[in-house]
Short mmCIF file of C-alpha atoms in Angstrom, two decimals:
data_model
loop_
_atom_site.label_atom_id
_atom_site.label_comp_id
_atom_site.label_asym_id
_atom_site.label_seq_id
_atom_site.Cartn_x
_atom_site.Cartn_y
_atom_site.Cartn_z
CA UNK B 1 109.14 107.88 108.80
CA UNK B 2 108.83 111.44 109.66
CA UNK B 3 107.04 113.89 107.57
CA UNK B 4 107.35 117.83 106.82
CA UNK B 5 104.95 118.19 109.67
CA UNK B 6 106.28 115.61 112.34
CA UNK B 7 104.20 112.86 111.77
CA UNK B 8 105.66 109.10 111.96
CA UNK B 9 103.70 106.51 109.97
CA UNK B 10 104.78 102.87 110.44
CA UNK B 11 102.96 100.09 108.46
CA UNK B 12 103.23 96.55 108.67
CA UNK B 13 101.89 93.36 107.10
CA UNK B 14 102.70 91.02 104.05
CA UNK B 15 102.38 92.72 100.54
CA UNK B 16 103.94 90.22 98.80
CA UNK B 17 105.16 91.35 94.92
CA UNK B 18 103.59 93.99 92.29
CA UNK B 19 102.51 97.51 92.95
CA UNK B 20 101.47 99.12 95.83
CA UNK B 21 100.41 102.04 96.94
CA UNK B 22 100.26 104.12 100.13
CA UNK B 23 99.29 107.67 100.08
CA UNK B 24 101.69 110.41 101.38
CA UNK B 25 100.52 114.36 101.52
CA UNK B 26 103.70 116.40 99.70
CA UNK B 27 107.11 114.95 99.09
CA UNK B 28 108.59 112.79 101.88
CA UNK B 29 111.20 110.22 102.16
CA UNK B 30 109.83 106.80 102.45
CA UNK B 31 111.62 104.24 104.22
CA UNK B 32 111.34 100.31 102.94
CA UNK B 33 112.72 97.95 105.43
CA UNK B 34 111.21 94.24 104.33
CA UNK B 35 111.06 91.00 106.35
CA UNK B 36 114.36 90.23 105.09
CA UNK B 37 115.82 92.95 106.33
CA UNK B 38 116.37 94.89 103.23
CA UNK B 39 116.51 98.65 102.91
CA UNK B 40 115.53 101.48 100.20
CA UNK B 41 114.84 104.38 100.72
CA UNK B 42 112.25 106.46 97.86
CA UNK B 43 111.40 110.11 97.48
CA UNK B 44 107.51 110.00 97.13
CA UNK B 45 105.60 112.89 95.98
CA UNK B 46 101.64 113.19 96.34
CA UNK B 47 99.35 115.27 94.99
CA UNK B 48 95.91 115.68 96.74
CA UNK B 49 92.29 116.19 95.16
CA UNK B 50 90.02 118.66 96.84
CA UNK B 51 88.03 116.65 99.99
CA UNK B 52 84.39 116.39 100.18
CA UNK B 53 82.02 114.96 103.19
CA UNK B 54 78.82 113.77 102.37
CA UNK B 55 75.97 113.09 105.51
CA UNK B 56 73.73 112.09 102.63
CA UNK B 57 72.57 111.83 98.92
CA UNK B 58 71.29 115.51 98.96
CA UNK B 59 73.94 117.60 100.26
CA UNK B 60 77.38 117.75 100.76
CA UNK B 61 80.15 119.85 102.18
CA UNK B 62 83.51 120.45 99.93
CA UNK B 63 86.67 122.37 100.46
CA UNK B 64 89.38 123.43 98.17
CA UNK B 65 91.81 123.94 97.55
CA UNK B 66 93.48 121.04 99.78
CA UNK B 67 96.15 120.81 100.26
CA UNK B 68 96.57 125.05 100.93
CA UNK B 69 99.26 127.54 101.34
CA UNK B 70 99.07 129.70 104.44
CA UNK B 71 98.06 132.87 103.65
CA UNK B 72 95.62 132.20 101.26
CA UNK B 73 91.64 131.53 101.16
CA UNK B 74 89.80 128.45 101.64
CA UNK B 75 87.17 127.78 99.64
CA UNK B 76 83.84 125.78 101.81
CA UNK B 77 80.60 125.45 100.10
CA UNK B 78 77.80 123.21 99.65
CA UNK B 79 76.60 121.26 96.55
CA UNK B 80 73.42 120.19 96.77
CA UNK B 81 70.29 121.35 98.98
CA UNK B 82 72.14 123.82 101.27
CA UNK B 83 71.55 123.58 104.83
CA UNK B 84 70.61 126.72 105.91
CA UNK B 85 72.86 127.46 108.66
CA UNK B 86 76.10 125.18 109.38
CA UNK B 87 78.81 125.45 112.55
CA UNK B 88 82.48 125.02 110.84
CA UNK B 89 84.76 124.64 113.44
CA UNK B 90 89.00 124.39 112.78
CA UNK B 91 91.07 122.16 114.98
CA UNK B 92 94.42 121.84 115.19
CA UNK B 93 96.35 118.43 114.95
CA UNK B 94 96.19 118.55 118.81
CA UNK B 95 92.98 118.70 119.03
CA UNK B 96 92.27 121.81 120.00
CA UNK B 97 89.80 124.41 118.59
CA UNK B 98 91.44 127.42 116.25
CA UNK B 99 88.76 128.70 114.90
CA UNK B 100 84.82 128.72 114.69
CA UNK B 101 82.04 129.91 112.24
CA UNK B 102 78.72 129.59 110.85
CA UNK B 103 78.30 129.59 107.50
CA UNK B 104 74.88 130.77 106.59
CA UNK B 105 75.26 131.12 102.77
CA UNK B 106 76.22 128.67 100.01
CA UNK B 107 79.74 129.43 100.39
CA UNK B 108 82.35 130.53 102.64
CA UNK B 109 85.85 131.97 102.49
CA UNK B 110 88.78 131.06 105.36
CA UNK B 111 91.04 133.39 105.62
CA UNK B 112 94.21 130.98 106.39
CA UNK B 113 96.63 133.50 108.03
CA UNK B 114 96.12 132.60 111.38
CA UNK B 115 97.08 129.08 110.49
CA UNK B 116 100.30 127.71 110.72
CA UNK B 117 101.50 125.28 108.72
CA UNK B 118 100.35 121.52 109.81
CA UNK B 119 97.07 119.59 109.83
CA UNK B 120 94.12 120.80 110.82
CA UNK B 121 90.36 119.51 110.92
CA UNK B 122 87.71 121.38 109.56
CA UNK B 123 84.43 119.95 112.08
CA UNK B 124 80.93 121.03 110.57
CA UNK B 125 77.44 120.28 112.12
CA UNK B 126 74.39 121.34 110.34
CA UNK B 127 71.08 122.41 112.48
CA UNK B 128 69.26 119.17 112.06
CA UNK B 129 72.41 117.21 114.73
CA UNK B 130 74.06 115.84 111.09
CA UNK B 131 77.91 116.39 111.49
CA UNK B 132 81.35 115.50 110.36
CA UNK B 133 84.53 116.49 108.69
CA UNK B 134 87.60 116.88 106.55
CA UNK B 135 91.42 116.98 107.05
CA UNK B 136 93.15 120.02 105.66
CA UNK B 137 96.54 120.66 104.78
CA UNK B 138 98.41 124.09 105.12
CA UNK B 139 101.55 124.06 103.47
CA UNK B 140 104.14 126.84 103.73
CA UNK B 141 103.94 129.77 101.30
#
């Protein structure tokens, strides 16, 4: 199946009867195709939460809202004891760097212009080597 953005997700195994679920970002067309060879196709529509990444009990790192328009601002900021100075780096679905920042203060605005819409990585590393990060959506506007 392809998505609004170009991505193909195939799945495979034995699910046997009852509900299911598998998690889509936006509306998309989801293709069924069982072991009996049995088609159906379903419009699925997905709504996400905001993200959050947590390196620990104390502090975490949360974005919102996701998924975003282009055009408008991302929200980052951290709950808990706030690091004192964090590198937030954007990457595209490629892999390669878009933007980079640190984010000295408890919260941070993105300015999501320059992005186009697709899926993009938001990387963070605080000072003491902890590091990880969230997906983010940009939808059209």
């Amino acid at each position: 199946m392809f998505d609004q953005f170009g991505n193909y997700l195939t799945t495979s195994g034995s699910y046997g009867t009852g509900e299911h679920t598998i998690v889509f970002n936006n509306t998309n067309a989801l293709h069924i195709l069982d072991a009996n060879d049995c088609e159906r196709l379903l419009t699925v529509e997905v709504s996400f939460v905001n993200v959050t990444a947590t390196p620990n009990g104390n502090w975490e790192l949360l974005v919102s809202p996701n998924p975003i328009q282009a055009g408008q601002r991302l929200r980052v900021w951290q709950n808990g004891n706030a690091a004192p100075e964090v590198m937030i780096s954007v990457w595209d679905a490629q892999g390669r760097p878009i933007h980079e920042f640190f984010m000295n203060a408890q919260e941070k605005y993105l300015d999501t212009e320059m992005l186009v819409p697709g899926i993009y990585w938001l990387r963070w590393q605080r000072a003491d080597g902890q590091s990880d990060g969230v997906k983010v959506v940009v939808l059209q506007p």
